[in-house]
Amino acid sequence: MHALANPNRFLKLGDRIQPWALGLCLICLAVGLPIALAFSPPDYQQGDTVRIMYIHVPAAWMSLFCYGVMAAGSASFLIWRQPVANMMARASAPVGAMFAGLCLLTGMLWGEPMWGTPWVWDARLTSMLVLFFLYLGYMALGDAFDRPEQGDKAGAILALVGSVNLPIIKFSVDWWNSLHQPSIFSMAGISLDSSMILPLFLMVGAFQTFYIVVVLMGVRTQVLTAKVRAARLMRGT
Amino acid sequence: MFSSDRQEPKVIVTDLAAQRGGRLIFRGLSFTAEAGEAVMVAGPNGSGKSTLLRLLAGLAQPDAGSLTRLPPENDGLRFAGHRDGLKSGLTVEENLSFWSAIYDAPEGSVVKAIDRFALSRVSDMPVDVLSAGWRRRAGLARLILGSAPLWILDEPYTALDKDNVSRIDGILSEHIANGGIVILATHQSPGFETSQTVDMATYEATYQALADEVLW
Amino acid sequence: MFSSDRQEPKVIVTDLAAQRGGRLIFRGLSFTAEAGEAVMVAGPNGSGKSTLLRLLAGLAQPDAGSLTRLPPENDGLRFAGHRDGLKSGLTVEENLSFWSAIYDAPEGSVVKAIDRFALSRVSDMPVDVLSAGWRRRAGLARLILGSAPLWILDEPYTALDKDNVSRIDGILSEHIANGGIVILATHQSPGFETSQTVDMATYEATYQALADEVLW
Amino acid sequence: MNGFIALIGRELRLSVRLRADTIMVAGFFAVTVILFPFGIGPEPGVLSRIGAGVLWVTALLAALLSLDHLFSDDEQDGSLDLLLTSPVSPTVMAAAKILAHWLTTGLPLIILAPLLGVTLQMPSTSTIPMMTALALGTPTLSLIGAVGAALTLGARRRGVLMPLVVLPLYIPVLIFGVGAIDAAVMGFEATGLYAVLAGFLLISAALCPWAAAVAVRISAE
Amino acid sequence: MNGFIALIGRELRLSVRLRADTIMVAGFFAVTVILFPFGIGPEPGVLSRIGAGVLWVTALLAALLSLDHLFSDDEQDGSLDLLLTSPVSPTVMAAAKILAHWLTTGLPLIILAPLLGVTLQMPSTSTIPMMTALALGTPTLSLIGAVGAALTLGARRRGVLMPLVVLPLYIPVLIFGVGAIDAAVMGFEATGLYAVLAGFLLISAALCPWAAAVAVRISAE
Ligand code: HEM
Ligand SMILES: Nc1ncnc2c1ncn2[C@@H]1O[C@H](COP(=O)(O)OP(=O)(O)OP(=O)(O)O)[C@@H](O)[C@H]1O
Ligand SMILES: Nc1ncnc2c1ncn2[C@@H]1O[C@H](COP(=O)(O)OP(=O)(O)OP(=O)(O)O)[C@@H](O)[C@H]1O
Ligand SMILES: [Mg+2]
Ligand SMILES: [Mg+2]
């Protein structure tokens, strides 16, 4: 673990992982998308609109996952002063915001035929919107200081404080009687037809590996930016 | 006075560097101040005097180098910056009473401070009707609430007339005589013996190389 | 310079008195300042220097006596008080551009002022990251936006280092040489010839009887 | 005129960079919109009944709470003294500040009003009356509020004084403002109520900048 | 401890002398109480339906708009630097400021809640739930808000940032707060919702003063 705290070693490891992740992502997409969009059976209730699920659900899961990474990275940055952890957190934010936006968008597209309205102020939908705003707030705050160090620390604190929203999103369907579907996974097992599980998991795999690729790129950019800044400092300009 | 009941006060600064807004302000700055010393921090505008004093006061973290303050706790410290930290809505006495509670100063400190800084005429006036010099003095009166050995002062003479400059000088030299430490930045020359001068110009960092590990 | 295109600037003060919070600050104060003169207002803290300058600037009305300013309009006047009047959220240039519009100064004044006050290095920095001295200078740069003959300055040297004090002195003496008037209050002695000194101590009104009608 | 425009520009810039007012108004909308349906449930009819009231309370609060700083920020950092010794007349200065204040708190409200109307399930016929009433009423709020802010500028116990001075003067605007919207929604003739709002606006536009200027000058002494 | 009490005393004194928050909250009540019945008419049922929502919007706004100055006043005049170099720990300082903030904006609301209940024609059974929910929820608003105020202290575009940072964190409190009152009014069991509010309060009481303190220290750098 400690080895990864060194930016250069982290980048080297990233260099090795990145092509694999990218390849896996492309394979998952190539296999998963056709199954999801064409070959999987339509739902007996929802018909073809169910295909939105293969984007919507992975996007929802990923947006929660990204926030988790962001919160964990921020914590280890604040506690153990690991700059790389913070870089991971900051690189996760835009991806997470994108997934949250995608989840909201597909949810609204799905809601139109299913509920007759794209939006209701229901607990899950609201809390997801809150998550989206939290991402925006985190990114805005991080860039709002003259000294980047200040932005890093302020953003990290916000990420930690905002993490209380995660359980609310996750359990909102159970706590309130929501229009929204309850969880696929529960104590009782998986409540989804097996023919839908394969494409769903392929899409999850694609999104996950996409995330890895983008975060590695983000961390690399930040390491290089920091190096440029250090070089500038040395010149005293 | 300070050494009798506690540890000797001391400030040790080694190879300090600070950067602000991507610009290295100073680097390689070292000095040591012992009990009974007055350190003058000199240098032109923007050379980093205030930045250094804020580092010494613990308001910011150094970007490189180390900084030891004895005693390390804040109750051994009084800082006075460019701004007075007085609340305009409150009277001089209310302001000083507040700070005396914050500093956990013994009963009667406020009266003593008002007396020593010749503030009795204005003690029940709200701070916003005071003239600039009176206000400054009211801000400095915080210094002698309680008994902190280390005083860090950023341009304390601002707005003071001659009599009051020597009043402050008197208070500062008394503090030094009692075994305290005074670190002050000013563009005027103080009216008492300073044991050393830290000239910020010496530590200017323009076009100087700085090792990688210092920044990381 | 100022007399050619308009009336000669002039300030005539007769028997001025001011009270604040029920206390008579000064009384019987008279002087006249002609074009090309620098008037120094001296006196200890709280003696009424700032109060006098605010009267002269038209910010307050005298409680007795009369005050004539030529030209009487505000566009012949630049006032600089204890506080800079700069907005921390805006950059130096944004601040100066704002004031240049307020003073209806000709195109290019801001660039000239930034140049003359050596502010180009910080012109696009937000004011709140400037050091005290740089900030002060940015505030004073307002003076040469447009061309007002009468400058009223309250402790302009605050926070400035030696080089900058002489830079300001240079600008002030140039202004006087051009036929302007400078009235300044300071505890330091300015580095140029002042033609007269108004010593506030002379006009102190404590324990002095004053006819009822002056105050009422 | 130069000075007037420069002042408005500065106020707008500061508002975006430092003050929370403008976004707060939008944020308040978000909360209102999120909260009221939450609290009240999606029952039709209930929401639409309270729309006008909600709208005006928003306008009032946005005005009131941001007014506190209309002059006091400038007073704190010395800008006010400099403005009063500048060629720009205090009345023009007050007018510019009032206009900027309305642009940052009143105008966003008017622009967002249709959106609020939709989410509060108000009938679409209410959009125009809502915007008209707000357009006629919110400038009056800024105008009256500026006088209050100026009057209490140098005062001790300012915190207590300011709402005490301003709130009573706001009530008539609110009553007629809500009345106009409700009348229009229910299909009654609202022109008379608009006229009253317009009257308030004219009177305060004529008097308030001047009164605020006088009050500011006094406080600077 | 001395410092904690002194800080609270100072904040309360300043609030009465300079800031309009406390009275603004009371004033806002007056307006709400006068305005809503006006806007909605005396139809029974409608008013009481929205009571909980109105109450919470008030609480939220009062908190949000007064938070802007929680640390920035002290930062402006240099007090913050002096407090950070004083023996009082930043966490204690933040806690004192948060408590004082709640005393001046949250508490008046709770005290006045029964009055609002009556004028909004809410059933008398709702008084206790209203006060309980507010008592459990408003401190959380002050706590979370303080973190937002501290985080945005040295930031550029603070005006835009502060609501963006704070509002999302407020939503959960609002949802449960309104839910608890409504449940109680409709005769449902509200204990679970109170428990959630209490949980939020405990978590934020444990975390927020510390987080605000860290954020303040960062901004002073
Ligand atoms: C804008 C509207 C919507 C939002 C913000 C939204 C949000 C979410 C979120 C956050 C999740 C992940 C929950 C978890 O991992 O526990 C999720 C999952 C899901 N959503 Fe939506 N959703 C929306 C609309 C819809 C619609 C209209 C449908 C279909 C009728 C739908 C069906 C599902 C399903 C089946 C899942 C998977 C359930 C699970 O495994 O948890 N969503 N949605
Ligand atoms: N956030 C920042 N971005 C860019 N530059 C900064 C920032 N903060 C401080 N500086 C610069 O750091 C330098 C040091 O400032 P400091 O206040 O320490 O100077 P000083 O020696 O106290 O000057 P003075 O005598 O004018 O008070 C200044 O040039 C200032 O412009
Ligand atoms: N509202 C007021 N109530 C009581 N006294 C007041 C009021 N306003 C001003 N004063 C007093 O008026 C006196 C003159 O103040 P002024 O600011 O003019 O002094 P100054 O000569 O500029 O002093 P300094 O050198 O300290 O700036 C001060 O003693 C001040 O306390
Ligand atoms: Mg300095
Ligand atoms: Mg003065």
mmCIF file of C-alpha atoms in Angstrom, chain D residues 83-164:
data_model
loop_
_atom_site.group_PDB
_atom_site.id
_atom_site.type_symbol
_atom_site.label_atom_id
_atom_site.label_comp_id
_atom_site.label_asym_id
_atom_site.label_seq_id
_atom_site.Cartn_x
_atom_site.Cartn_y
_atom_site.Cartn_z
ATOM 1 C CA LEU D 83 -17.892 57.428 -3.072
ATOM 2 C CA LEU D 84 -19.310 60.313 -1.056
ATOM 3 C CA THR D 85 -16.253 62.428 -1.874
ATOM 4 C CA SER D 86 -16.477 61.510 -5.560
ATOM 5 C CA PRO D 87 -18.251 63.442 -8.317
ATOM 6 C CA VAL D 88 -21.068 60.874 -8.375
ATOM 7 C CA SER D 89 -24.015 62.266 -6.460
ATOM 8 C CA PRO D 90 -25.173 60.191 -3.494
ATOM 9 C CA THR D 91 -28.639 59.880 -5.033
ATOM 10 C CA VAL D 92 -27.202 58.400 -8.205
ATOM 11 C CA MET D 93 -25.079 56.095 -6.111
ATOM 12 C CA ALA D 94 -28.082 54.920 -4.109
ATOM 13 C CA ALA D 95 -30.092 54.458 -7.300
ATOM 14 C CA ALA D 96 -27.337 52.349 -8.847
ATOM 15 C CA LYS D 97 -27.068 50.179 -5.778
ATOM 16 C CA ILE D 98 -30.823 49.722 -5.629
ATOM 17 C CA LEU D 99 -30.977 48.745 -9.274
ATOM 18 C CA ALA D 100 -28.119 46.278 -8.832
ATOM 19 C CA HIS D 101 -29.844 44.849 -5.803
ATOM 20 C CA TRP D 102 -33.030 44.312 -7.752
ATOM 21 C CA LEU D 103 -31.108 42.767 -10.633
ATOM 22 C CA THR D 104 -29.555 40.220 -8.296
ATOM 23 C CA THR D 105 -32.542 39.354 -6.118
ATOM 24 C CA GLY D 106 -35.773 40.514 -7.751
ATOM 25 C CA LEU D 107 -35.092 39.716 -11.367
ATOM 26 C CA PRO D 108 -34.007 36.062 -10.905
ATOM 27 C CA LEU D 109 -37.245 35.536 -9.068
ATOM 28 C CA ILE D 110 -39.305 36.918 -11.904
ATOM 29 C CA ILE D 111 -37.421 34.852 -14.454
ATOM 30 C CA LEU D 112 -37.780 31.681 -12.426
ATOM 31 C CA ALA D 113 -41.415 32.310 -11.554
ATOM 32 C CA PRO D 114 -42.889 30.285 -14.439
ATOM 33 C CA LEU D 115 -40.771 27.330 -13.403
ATOM 34 C CA LEU D 116 -42.009 27.611 -9.842
ATOM 35 C CA GLY D 117 -45.527 27.902 -11.141
ATOM 36 C CA VAL D 118 -45.196 24.629 -12.995
ATOM 37 C CA THR D 119 -43.696 22.709 -10.095
ATOM 38 C CA LEU D 120 -46.252 24.102 -7.697
ATOM 39 C CA GLN D 121 -48.898 22.972 -10.181
ATOM 40 C CA MET D 122 -50.319 26.423 -10.641
ATOM 41 C CA PRO D 123 -52.566 26.881 -13.669
ATOM 42 C CA SER D 124 -50.725 28.078 -16.739
ATOM 43 C CA THR D 125 -52.978 31.154 -16.844
ATOM 44 C CA SER D 126 -51.232 32.363 -13.715
ATOM 45 C CA THR D 127 -47.805 32.765 -15.308
ATOM 46 C CA ILE D 128 -48.336 36.207 -16.775
ATOM 47 C CA PRO D 129 -50.080 37.636 -13.695
ATOM 48 C CA MET D 130 -47.331 36.213 -11.482
ATOM 49 C CA MET D 131 -44.589 37.800 -13.517
ATOM 50 C CA THR D 132 -46.435 41.085 -13.825
ATOM 51 C CA ALA D 133 -47.119 41.347 -10.121
ATOM 52 C CA LEU D 134 -43.525 40.454 -9.254
ATOM 53 C CA ALA D 135 -42.167 42.877 -11.834
ATOM 54 C CA LEU D 136 -44.227 45.689 -10.342
ATOM 55 C CA GLY D 137 -43.670 44.728 -6.723
ATOM 56 C CA THR D 138 -40.085 43.549 -6.300
ATOM 57 C CA PRO D 139 -38.448 46.862 -7.323
ATOM 58 C CA THR D 140 -40.474 48.522 -4.587
ATOM 59 C CA LEU D 141 -39.063 46.028 -2.112
ATOM 60 C CA SER D 142 -35.508 46.951 -3.120
ATOM 61 C CA LEU D 143 -36.294 50.663 -3.034
ATOM 62 C CA ILE D 144 -37.905 50.686 0.395
ATOM 63 C CA GLY D 145 -35.324 48.303 1.743
ATOM 64 C CA ALA D 146 -32.474 50.560 0.676
ATOM 65 C CA VAL D 147 -33.876 53.370 2.785
ATOM 66 C CA GLY D 148 -34.031 51.026 5.735
ATOM 67 C CA ALA D 149 -30.480 49.851 5.157
ATOM 68 C CA ALA D 150 -29.241 53.440 4.895
ATOM 69 C CA LEU D 151 -31.149 54.655 7.940
ATOM 70 C CA THR D 152 -29.747 51.952 10.173
ATOM 71 C CA LEU D 153 -26.219 52.212 8.795
ATOM 72 C CA GLY D 154 -24.457 53.908 11.663
ATOM 73 C CA ALA D 155 -27.042 52.976 14.264
ATOM 74 C CA ARG D 156 -26.297 51.012 17.340
ATOM 75 C CA ARG D 157 -28.559 47.969 17.696
ATOM 76 C CA ARG D 158 -28.807 47.926 13.950
ATOM 77 C CA GLY D 159 -29.760 44.293 14.004
ATOM 78 C CA VAL D 160 -32.989 45.076 15.772
ATOM 79 C CA LEU D 161 -33.745 48.275 13.930
ATOM 80 C CA MET D 162 -33.535 47.237 10.335
ATOM 81 C CA PRO D 163 -36.387 44.666 10.213
ATOM 82 C CA LEU D 164 -38.452 46.884 12.453
#
